[in-house]
């Protein structure tokens, strides 16, 4: 009785999840985000530390980083190929709900083969393929569903903030929990726990979201059309920059934190602390974005984001790592909410499903090449941390998403 009243009050305070379909979308995203927050920051380190890697390079650090970059390149390439060839499997054959279910099954497989990779390194190839498949079958349906089921205002400011808040809320304790488990028991229990939550994540959408018939889409034709227009070309640059920056952040910041902190529990506690400090800021930010009261702060956050990468080049001390992570997550809320809001608004302006498809194609094309570029920098520079110059530059490309009238 009291629990039900508490839930009703919570919903009344969040107008954008009042309808059942929107609530189901947020619920699925919450469960999935919590599941993936458990291994999330530790996956690059897991791959980096795997034993029995083939020795492509004599230097152990270079060789380990090579295989991390190879994994992310292959996963992104698989997603890109799926985006180009399997669009209509998502839109007309399976539909969005079944596609999301396929994604969850693939993610469960990712966790299973990650456990195998501890003894059999080449299982990592299967992990990369399944990971790429999981991304393709989840994000296109989710983004289109999100645009069609949740908007309740002039733009997507509050909806984008709430989506990000859901991810932050779900993932707040995941890194700390996983860090403790890894330090005590190893990676295996974390992968099992992730698999359990992944298996139930799609249930809200399968039960409560109504799908509809979708038209056929031609990936090549969509890309050709979008590149023929100046406005959509600029948006493409932002998609490319944002995706490459995000991927290199996930890879390189995780590994740098591991070298500086040298402890999974300390890593997990840092990420949890940073998320908790910054998460409530997101909802206020979305409200301001919805009301267009933030002026140029979104653009300013892009430059702050790039500046934080420049500081990372010279970061060696734990205290500085803690400070950067907290400031980055506070600024990142402005950066990410502004980027997401403008991305969804651009999709609304230029056609929702086609723009989402174009975004996914551009994003994963960028993520094929970003790890390759990162490895080249690491191989050539005496201080491997110069790799952070790359995401600094890539993040500046997101400024194009703000230039609506250019």
Tab-separated table of C-alpha atoms in Angstrom:
chain	number	residue	atom	x	y	z
A	1	UNK	CA	0.000	0.000	0.000
A	2	UNK	CA	2.612	2.519	1.129
A	3	UNK	CA	5.045	1.294	-1.534
A	4	UNK	CA	2.444	1.892	-4.224
A	5	UNK	CA	1.771	5.417	-2.943
A	6	UNK	CA	5.504	6.168	-2.952
A	7	UNK	CA	5.779	5.013	-6.558
A	8	UNK	CA	2.795	7.171	-7.537
A	9	UNK	CA	4.419	10.200	-5.897
A	10	UNK	CA	7.679	9.516	-7.725
A	11	UNK	CA	5.857	9.368	-11.052
A	12	UNK	CA	3.964	12.575	-10.286
A	13	UNK	CA	7.302	14.363	-9.818
A	14	UNK	CA	8.566	13.107	-13.182
A	15	UNK	CA	6.009	14.165	-15.798
A	16	UNK	CA	7.845	12.508	-18.666
A	17	UNK	CA	7.347	8.995	-17.319
A	18	UNK	CA	3.615	9.292	-16.636
A	19	UNK	CA	2.569	7.284	-19.642
A	20	UNK	CA	3.065	3.561	-19.413
A	21	UNK	CA	5.170	3.166	-22.544
A	22	UNK	CA	7.633	5.882	-21.539
A	23	UNK	CA	7.890	4.380	-18.056
A	24	UNK	CA	8.634	0.959	-19.567
A	25	UNK	CA	11.382	2.455	-21.745
A	26	UNK	CA	13.013	4.161	-18.785
A	27	UNK	CA	12.662	0.980	-16.689
A	28	UNK	CA	14.389	-1.126	-19.344
A	29	UNK	CA	17.130	1.468	-19.755
A	30	UNK	CA	17.583	1.594	-15.972
A	31	UNK	CA	18.017	-2.171	-15.598
A	32	UNK	CA	20.321	-2.399	-18.614
A	33	UNK	CA	22.394	0.553	-17.400
A	34	UNK	CA	22.787	-0.997	-13.950
A	35	UNK	CA	23.793	-4.328	-15.470
A	36	UNK	CA	26.422	-2.775	-17.735
A	37	UNK	CA	27.709	-0.443	-15.012
A	38	UNK	CA	29.011	-3.491	-13.160
A	39	UNK	CA	31.699	-4.533	-15.668
A	40	UNK	CA	31.662	-1.242	-17.621
A	41	UNK	CA	34.724	0.708	-16.508
A	42	UNK	CA	36.667	-2.520	-15.917
A	43	UNK	CA	36.276	-4.119	-19.378
A	44	UNK	CA	39.302	-2.360	-20.966
A	45	UNK	CA	41.396	-3.376	-17.947
A	46	UNK	CA	40.108	-6.957	-18.128
A	47	UNK	CA	41.246	-7.184	-21.764
A	48	UNK	CA	44.506	-5.362	-21.005
A	49	UNK	CA	45.370	-7.865	-18.262
A	50	UNK	CA	44.307	-11.061	-20.043
A	51	UNK	CA	47.075	-13.644	-20.098
A	52	UNK	CA	48.271	-15.636	-23.111
A	53	UNK	CA	47.817	-12.862	-25.654
A	54	UNK	CA	49.652	-13.396	-28.941
A	55	UNK	CA	52.792	-11.236	-28.942
A	56	UNK	CA	52.373	-8.874	-31.863
A	57	UNK	CA	54.738	-6.361	-30.204
A	58	UNK	CA	57.679	-7.077	-27.897
A	59	UNK	CA	56.827	-4.269	-25.475
A	60	UNK	CA	54.191	-5.762	-23.093
A	61	UNK	CA	52.385	-2.432	-22.586
A	62	UNK	CA	52.174	-1.774	-26.328
A	63	UNK	CA	51.045	-5.344	-26.978
A	64	UNK	CA	48.340	-5.217	-24.307
A	65	UNK	CA	47.058	-1.881	-25.594
A	66	UNK	CA	47.067	-3.217	-29.145
A	67	UNK	CA	44.631	-5.980	-28.189
A	68	UNK	CA	42.364	-3.563	-26.315
A	69	UNK	CA	42.210	-1.334	-29.398
A	70	UNK	CA	41.736	-4.357	-31.673
A	71	UNK	CA	38.749	-5.510	-29.618
A	72	UNK	CA	36.985	-2.139	-29.787
A	73	UNK	CA	37.764	-1.736	-33.488
A	74	UNK	CA	36.286	-5.142	-34.350
A	75	UNK	CA	33.190	-4.543	-32.213
A	76	UNK	CA	32.564	-1.165	-33.881
A	77	UNK	CA	33.168	-2.648	-37.338
A	78	UNK	CA	30.588	-5.383	-36.700
A	79	UNK	CA	28.064	-2.744	-35.612
A	80	UNK	CA	28.838	-0.641	-38.694
A	81	UNK	CA	28.342	-3.626	-41.017
A	82	UNK	CA	25.055	-4.459	-39.275
A	83	UNK	CA	23.944	-0.825	-39.617
A	84	UNK	CA	24.633	-0.931	-43.346
A	85	UNK	CA	23.173	-4.372	-44.118
A	86	UNK	CA	20.638	-5.396	-41.459
A	87	UNK	CA	18.484	-2.291	-41.062
A	88	UNK	CA	15.349	-3.904	-42.413
A	89	UNK	CA	15.804	-6.914	-40.162
A	90	UNK	CA	15.218	-4.416	-37.337
A	91	UNK	CA	12.545	-2.288	-38.984
A	92	UNK	CA	10.393	-4.743	-40.944
A	93	UNK	CA	11.292	-8.351	-40.105
A	94	UNK	CA	11.758	-8.419	-36.338
A	95	UNK	CA	10.357	-5.070	-35.269
A	96	UNK	CA	11.761	-2.996	-32.433
A	97	UNK	CA	10.692	-5.128	-29.468
A	98	UNK	CA	12.143	-8.373	-30.817
A	99	UNK	CA	15.287	-6.518	-31.902
A	100	UNK	CA	15.804	-5.304	-28.342
A	101	UNK	CA	15.330	-8.885	-27.117
A	102	UNK	CA	17.978	-10.063	-29.613
A	103	UNK	CA	20.310	-7.382	-28.263
A	104	UNK	CA	19.835	-8.578	-24.681
A	105	UNK	CA	20.497	-12.197	-25.691
A	106	UNK	CA	23.685	-11.083	-27.468
A	107	UNK	CA	24.781	-9.133	-24.374
A	108	UNK	CA	24.209	-12.178	-22.185
A	109	UNK	CA	26.418	-14.071	-24.639
A	110	UNK	CA	29.058	-11.347	-24.294
A	111	UNK	CA	29.228	-11.991	-20.555
A	112	UNK	CA	29.454	-15.747	-21.055
A	113	UNK	CA	32.294	-15.536	-23.557
A	114	UNK	CA	34.133	-12.967	-21.419
A	115	UNK	CA	34.286	-15.637	-18.726
A	116	UNK	CA	35.673	-18.085	-21.288
A	117	UNK	CA	38.260	-15.517	-22.410
A	118	UNK	CA	40.016	-15.774	-19.041
A	119	UNK	CA	41.153	-19.277	-20.082
A	120	UNK	CA	40.850	-19.044	-23.873
A	121	UNK	CA	41.976	-15.680	-25.239
A	122	UNK	CA	40.438	-16.200	-28.669
A	123	UNK	CA	36.950	-16.237	-27.123
A	124	UNK	CA	37.449	-12.462	-27.130
A	125	UNK	CA	36.808	-12.499	-30.889
A	126	UNK	CA	33.318	-13.894	-30.246
A	127	UNK	CA	32.825	-11.251	-27.543
A	128	UNK	CA	33.633	-8.485	-30.042
A	129	UNK	CA	31.191	-9.852	-32.635
A	130	UNK	CA	28.367	-10.321	-30.120
A	131	UNK	CA	29.020	-6.880	-28.660
A	132	UNK	CA	28.736	-5.304	-32.097
A	133	UNK	CA	25.492	-7.172	-32.788
A	134	UNK	CA	24.078	-6.134	-29.394
A	135	UNK	CA	24.737	-2.461	-30.088
A	136	UNK	CA	23.048	-2.561	-33.504
A	137	UNK	CA	19.893	-4.278	-32.305
A	138	UNK	CA	19.481	-2.055	-29.226
A	139	UNK	CA	20.298	1.549	-29.986
A	140	UNK	CA	18.334	2.164	-33.186
A	141	UNK	CA	15.064	0.806	-31.696
A	142	UNK	CA	15.713	2.551	-28.382
A	143	UNK	CA	16.407	5.985	-29.902
A	144	UNK	CA	13.379	5.832	-32.215
A	145	UNK	CA	11.137	4.543	-29.414
A	146	UNK	CA	12.491	7.280	-27.143
A	147	UNK	CA	11.675	10.040	-29.620
A	148	UNK	CA	8.186	8.737	-30.334
A	149	UNK	CA	7.116	7.698	-26.840
A	150	UNK	CA	8.575	10.252	-24.427
A	151	UNK	CA	8.552	13.823	-25.740
A	152	UNK	CA	6.377	16.186	-23.718
A	153	UNK	CA	7.657	19.657	-24.481
A	154	UNK	CA	9.107	22.011	-27.055
A	155	UNK	CA	12.389	20.135	-27.330
A	156	UNK	CA	14.110	17.104	-25.836
A	157	UNK	CA	15.868	18.932	-22.987
A	158	UNK	CA	14.045	17.372	-20.051
A	159	UNK	CA	13.715	13.986	-21.758
A	160	UNK	CA	17.446	13.841	-22.524
A	161	UNK	CA	18.264	14.862	-18.956
A	162	UNK	CA	15.916	12.240	-17.542
A	163	UNK	CA	17.407	9.564	-19.794
A	164	UNK	CA	20.893	10.504	-18.589
A	165	UNK	CA	19.678	10.684	-14.972
A	166	UNK	CA	18.246	7.162	-15.273
A	167	UNK	CA	21.616	5.892	-16.493
A	168	UNK	CA	23.448	7.728	-13.709
A	169	UNK	CA	21.040	6.552	-11.019
A	170	UNK	CA	21.267	2.972	-12.239
A	171	UNK	CA	25.020	3.040	-12.542
A	172	UNK	CA	25.868	4.925	-9.362
A	173	UNK	CA	26.636	1.905	-7.180
A	174	UNK	CA	27.561	-0.541	-9.946
A	175	UNK	CA	31.275	0.369	-10.196
A	176	UNK	CA	31.795	0.197	-6.419
A	177	UNK	CA	29.938	-3.119	-6.111
A	178	UNK	CA	31.891	-4.565	-9.042
A	179	UNK	CA	35.200	-3.227	-7.734
A	180	UNK	CA	34.703	-5.003	-4.414
A	181	UNK	CA	33.638	-8.248	-6.113
A	182	UNK	CA	36.588	-8.190	-8.541
A	183	UNK	CA	39.098	-7.467	-5.787
A	184	UNK	CA	37.775	-10.358	-3.653
A	185	UNK	CA	36.480	-12.960	-6.132
A	186	UNK	CA	37.694	-11.928	-9.595
A	187	UNK	CA	35.746	-10.972	-12.713
A	188	UNK	CA	33.606	-14.123	-13.024
A	189	UNK	CA	30.878	-13.244	-10.465
A	190	UNK	CA	30.549	-9.757	-11.978
A	191	UNK	CA	29.874	-11.254	-15.411
A	192	UNK	CA	27.311	-13.675	-13.937
A	193	UNK	CA	25.513	-10.875	-12.086
A	194	UNK	CA	25.478	-8.745	-15.232
A	195	UNK	CA	24.031	-11.635	-17.215
A	196	UNK	CA	21.164	-12.067	-14.737
A	197	UNK	CA	20.102	-8.418	-14.950
A	198	UNK	CA	20.509	-8.338	-18.738
A	199	UNK	CA	18.127	-11.298	-19.020
A	200	UNK	CA	15.318	-9.359	-17.307
A	201	UNK	CA	16.017	-5.909	-18.771
A	202	UNK	CA	13.809	-6.206	-21.859
A	203	UNK	CA	10.719	-7.405	-19.952
A	204	UNK	CA	9.159	-3.916	-19.396
A	205	UNK	CA	9.325	-3.061	-23.101
A	206	UNK	CA	8.110	-6.489	-24.229
A	207	UNK	CA	5.078	-6.211	-21.946
A	208	UNK	CA	4.085	-2.557	-22.074
A	209	UNK	CA	5.376	-0.842	-25.237
A	210	UNK	CA	3.339	-1.021	-28.413
A	211	UNK	CA	5.326	-1.448	-31.598
A	212	UNK	CA	4.040	-0.581	-35.061
A	213	UNK	CA	4.818	-1.370	-38.650
A	214	UNK	CA	7.896	0.396	-39.966
A	215	UNK	CA	8.921	1.253	-43.500
A	216	UNK	CA	11.983	-0.117	-45.268
A	217	UNK	CA	15.206	1.873	-45.000
A	218	UNK	CA	18.216	1.980	-47.301
A	219	UNK	CA	21.396	2.855	-45.416
A	220	UNK	CA	23.374	3.949	-48.475
A	221	UNK	CA	20.547	6.168	-49.716
A	222	UNK	CA	20.165	7.747	-46.272
A	223	UNK	CA	23.878	8.571	-46.102
A	224	UNK	CA	23.859	9.994	-49.622
A	225	UNK	CA	20.843	12.188	-48.841
A	226	UNK	CA	22.276	13.497	-45.577
A	227	UNK	CA	25.680	14.280	-47.046
A	228	UNK	CA	24.025	16.269	-49.832
A	229	UNK	CA	22.813	18.912	-47.336
A	230	UNK	CA	25.027	21.375	-45.489
A	231	UNK	CA	23.055	21.214	-42.230
A	232	UNK	CA	23.124	17.422	-42.020
A	233	UNK	CA	26.822	17.301	-42.977
A	234	UNK	CA	27.564	19.489	-39.967
A	235	UNK	CA	25.490	17.194	-37.775
A	236	UNK	CA	27.498	14.252	-39.150
A	237	UNK	CA	30.741	15.877	-37.978
A	238	UNK	CA	29.250	16.184	-34.493
A	239	UNK	CA	28.129	12.538	-34.486
A	240	UNK	CA	31.601	11.420	-35.580
A	241	UNK	CA	33.402	13.558	-33.008
A	242	UNK	CA	31.088	12.679	-30.128
A	243	UNK	CA	31.271	8.941	-30.781
A	244	UNK	CA	35.051	8.851	-31.176
A	245	UNK	CA	35.554	10.957	-28.051
A	246	UNK	CA	33.237	8.788	-25.966
A	247	UNK	CA	34.908	5.567	-27.054
A	248	UNK	CA	38.441	6.784	-26.343
A	249	UNK	CA	37.311	8.095	-22.957
A	250	UNK	CA	35.972	4.650	-22.041
A	251	UNK	CA	39.187	2.935	-23.101
A	252	UNK	CA	41.960	5.289	-22.050
A	253	UNK	CA	40.575	6.852	-18.876
A	254	UNK	CA	39.822	3.410	-17.413
A	255	UNK	CA	43.372	2.224	-18.041
A	256	UNK	CA	44.934	5.441	-16.716
A	257	UNK	CA	42.846	5.201	-13.534
A	258	UNK	CA	43.996	1.630	-13.059
A	259	UNK	CA	47.658	2.642	-13.350
A	260	UNK	CA	47.227	5.589	-10.975
A	261	UNK	CA	44.981	3.973	-8.352
A	262	UNK	CA	46.162	0.349	-8.774
A	263	UNK	CA	43.074	-0.958	-7.003
A	264	UNK	CA	39.646	-2.002	-8.317
A	265	UNK	CA	37.835	-0.880	-5.154
A	266	UNK	CA	39.380	2.591	-5.311
A	267	UNK	CA	38.465	2.820	-8.999
A	268	UNK	CA	34.882	1.775	-8.312
A	269	UNK	CA	34.535	4.146	-5.364
A	270	UNK	CA	35.859	7.058	-7.439
A	271	UNK	CA	33.337	6.498	-10.222
A	272	UNK	CA	30.483	5.978	-7.739
A	273	UNK	CA	31.395	9.155	-5.828
A	274	UNK	CA	31.643	11.205	-9.024
A	275	UNK	CA	28.281	9.952	-10.274
A	276	UNK	CA	26.500	10.628	-6.978
A	277	UNK	CA	27.933	14.146	-6.740
A	278	UNK	CA	26.837	15.035	-10.253
A	279	UNK	CA	23.611	13.103	-10.858
A	280	UNK	CA	21.027	15.427	-9.266
A	281	UNK	CA	22.508	18.295	-11.273
A	282	UNK	CA	21.219	16.622	-14.438
A	283	UNK	CA	17.471	17.122	-13.850
A	284	UNK	CA	17.874	20.839	-13.172
A	285	UNK	CA	20.056	21.091	-16.247
A	286	UNK	CA	17.430	19.449	-18.442
A	287	UNK	CA	14.780	21.865	-17.202
A	288	UNK	CA	16.997	24.809	-18.101
A	289	UNK	CA	17.741	23.257	-21.500
A	290	UNK	CA	14.018	22.759	-22.149
A	291	UNK	CA	13.372	26.428	-21.348
A	292	UNK	CA	16.405	27.542	-23.379
A	293	UNK	CA	17.809	29.410	-20.376
A	294	UNK	CA	21.389	28.148	-20.572
A	295	UNK	CA	22.536	30.327	-23.457
A	296	UNK	CA	25.977	29.292	-24.671
A	297	UNK	CA	26.819	27.132	-21.654
A	298	UNK	CA	26.496	24.000	-23.807
A	299	UNK	CA	29.186	25.283	-26.160
A	300	UNK	CA	31.347	26.352	-23.221
A	301	UNK	CA	31.120	22.851	-21.744
A	302	UNK	CA	32.648	21.461	-24.947
A	303	UNK	CA	35.781	23.574	-24.425
A	304	UNK	CA	35.949	22.618	-20.736
A	305	UNK	CA	35.668	18.968	-21.758
A	306	UNK	CA	38.556	19.345	-24.201
A	307	UNK	CA	40.614	21.144	-21.558
A	308	UNK	CA	40.141	18.295	-19.079
A	309	UNK	CA	41.610	15.891	-21.625
A	310	UNK	CA	44.647	18.163	-21.910
A	311	UNK	CA	45.136	17.930	-18.127
A	312	UNK	CA	44.934	14.124	-18.311
A	313	UNK	CA	48.060	14.068	-20.473
A	314	UNK	CA	50.089	15.017	-17.384
A	315	UNK	CA	48.036	13.345	-14.629
A	316	UNK	CA	50.061	11.073	-12.347
A	317	UNK	CA	48.669	11.615	-8.828
A	318	UNK	CA	45.535	9.965	-7.337
A	319	UNK	CA	44.263	13.280	-5.911
A	320	UNK	CA	44.384	14.886	-9.355
A	321	UNK	CA	42.634	11.866	-10.894
A	322	UNK	CA	39.828	12.202	-8.329
A	323	UNK	CA	39.514	15.923	-9.012
A	324	UNK	CA	39.439	15.489	-12.785
A	325	UNK	CA	36.818	12.757	-12.609
A	326	UNK	CA	34.466	14.764	-10.376
A	327	UNK	CA	34.832	17.985	-12.389
A	328	UNK	CA	34.516	16.024	-15.628
A	329	UNK	CA	31.276	14.370	-14.558
A	330	UNK	CA	29.794	17.706	-13.465
A	331	UNK	CA	30.797	19.403	-16.715
A	332	UNK	CA	29.935	16.239	-18.615
A	333	UNK	CA	26.307	16.575	-17.578
A	334	UNK	CA	26.128	19.913	-19.390
A	335	UNK	CA	28.124	18.543	-22.310
A	336	UNK	CA	26.102	15.325	-22.666
A	337	UNK	CA	22.643	16.783	-22.039
A	338	UNK	CA	23.316	19.597	-24.513
A	339	UNK	CA	24.667	17.136	-27.075
A	340	UNK	CA	21.795	14.656	-26.609
A	341	UNK	CA	19.147	17.399	-26.685
A	342	UNK	CA	20.490	18.899	-29.891
A	343	UNK	CA	20.891	15.430	-31.426
A	344	UNK	CA	17.265	14.502	-30.762
A	345	UNK	CA	16.086	17.942	-31.875
A	346	UNK	CA	18.053	17.525	-35.105
A	347	UNK	CA	16.454	14.116	-35.603
A	348	UNK	CA	13.003	15.605	-35.060
A	349	UNK	CA	13.797	18.336	-37.579
A	350	UNK	CA	15.314	16.066	-40.259
A	351	UNK	CA	13.251	12.873	-39.803
A	352	UNK	CA	13.508	10.707	-36.721
A	353	UNK	CA	14.284	7.196	-37.953
A	354	UNK	CA	16.526	8.265	-40.858
A	355	UNK	CA	18.512	10.612	-38.612
A	356	UNK	CA	18.933	7.948	-35.922
A	357	UNK	CA	20.181	5.503	-38.572
A	358	UNK	CA	22.562	8.126	-39.957
A	359	UNK	CA	23.792	8.883	-36.437
A	360	UNK	CA	24.504	5.209	-35.732
A	361	UNK	CA	26.324	4.713	-39.050
A	362	UNK	CA	28.500	7.808	-38.583
A	363	UNK	CA	29.163	7.003	-34.929
A	364	UNK	CA	30.342	3.459	-35.525
A	365	UNK	CA	32.350	4.362	-38.603
A	366	UNK	CA	34.213	6.798	-36.349
A	367	UNK	CA	34.624	4.146	-33.658
A	368	UNK	CA	36.261	1.780	-36.130
A	369	UNK	CA	39.097	4.229	-36.721
A	370	UNK	CA	39.396	5.995	-33.338
A	371	UNK	CA	41.117	3.055	-31.550
A	372	UNK	CA	43.478	2.654	-34.513
A	373	UNK	CA	44.439	6.329	-34.249
A	374	UNK	CA	44.838	5.940	-30.485
A	375	UNK	CA	47.167	2.982	-30.898
A	376	UNK	CA	49.323	4.872	-33.412
A	377	UNK	CA	49.718	7.745	-30.925
A	378	UNK	CA	50.557	5.350	-28.081
A	379	UNK	CA	53.078	3.501	-30.238
A	380	UNK	CA	54.822	6.691	-31.372
A	381	UNK	CA	54.874	8.737	-28.153
A	382	UNK	CA	57.191	8.167	-25.194
A	383	UNK	CA	54.401	9.290	-22.863
A	384	UNK	CA	51.380	7.187	-23.824
A	385	UNK	CA	49.063	9.705	-22.132
A	386	UNK	CA	49.388	11.971	-25.171
A	387	UNK	CA	46.595	9.783	-26.517
A	388	UNK	CA	44.194	12.060	-24.604
A	389	UNK	CA	44.904	14.768	-27.180
A	390	UNK	CA	42.756	12.768	-29.604
A	391	UNK	CA	39.470	12.843	-27.637
A	392	UNK	CA	40.165	16.516	-26.859
A	393	UNK	CA	40.142	17.268	-30.588
A	394	UNK	CA	37.249	14.908	-31.352
A	395	UNK	CA	35.069	16.496	-28.672
A	396	UNK	CA	35.415	19.910	-30.329
A	397	UNK	CA	33.611	18.518	-33.385
A	398	UNK	CA	30.416	18.296	-31.312
A	399	UNK	CA	30.184	22.090	-31.599
A	400	UNK	CA	28.676	21.501	-35.037
A	401	UNK	CA	25.500	20.117	-33.438
A	402	UNK	CA	24.768	23.561	-31.970
A	403	UNK	CA	25.008	25.439	-35.276
A	404	UNK	CA	21.403	25.170	-36.387
A	405	UNK	CA	21.460	28.074	-38.770
A	406	UNK	CA	24.872	27.488	-40.271
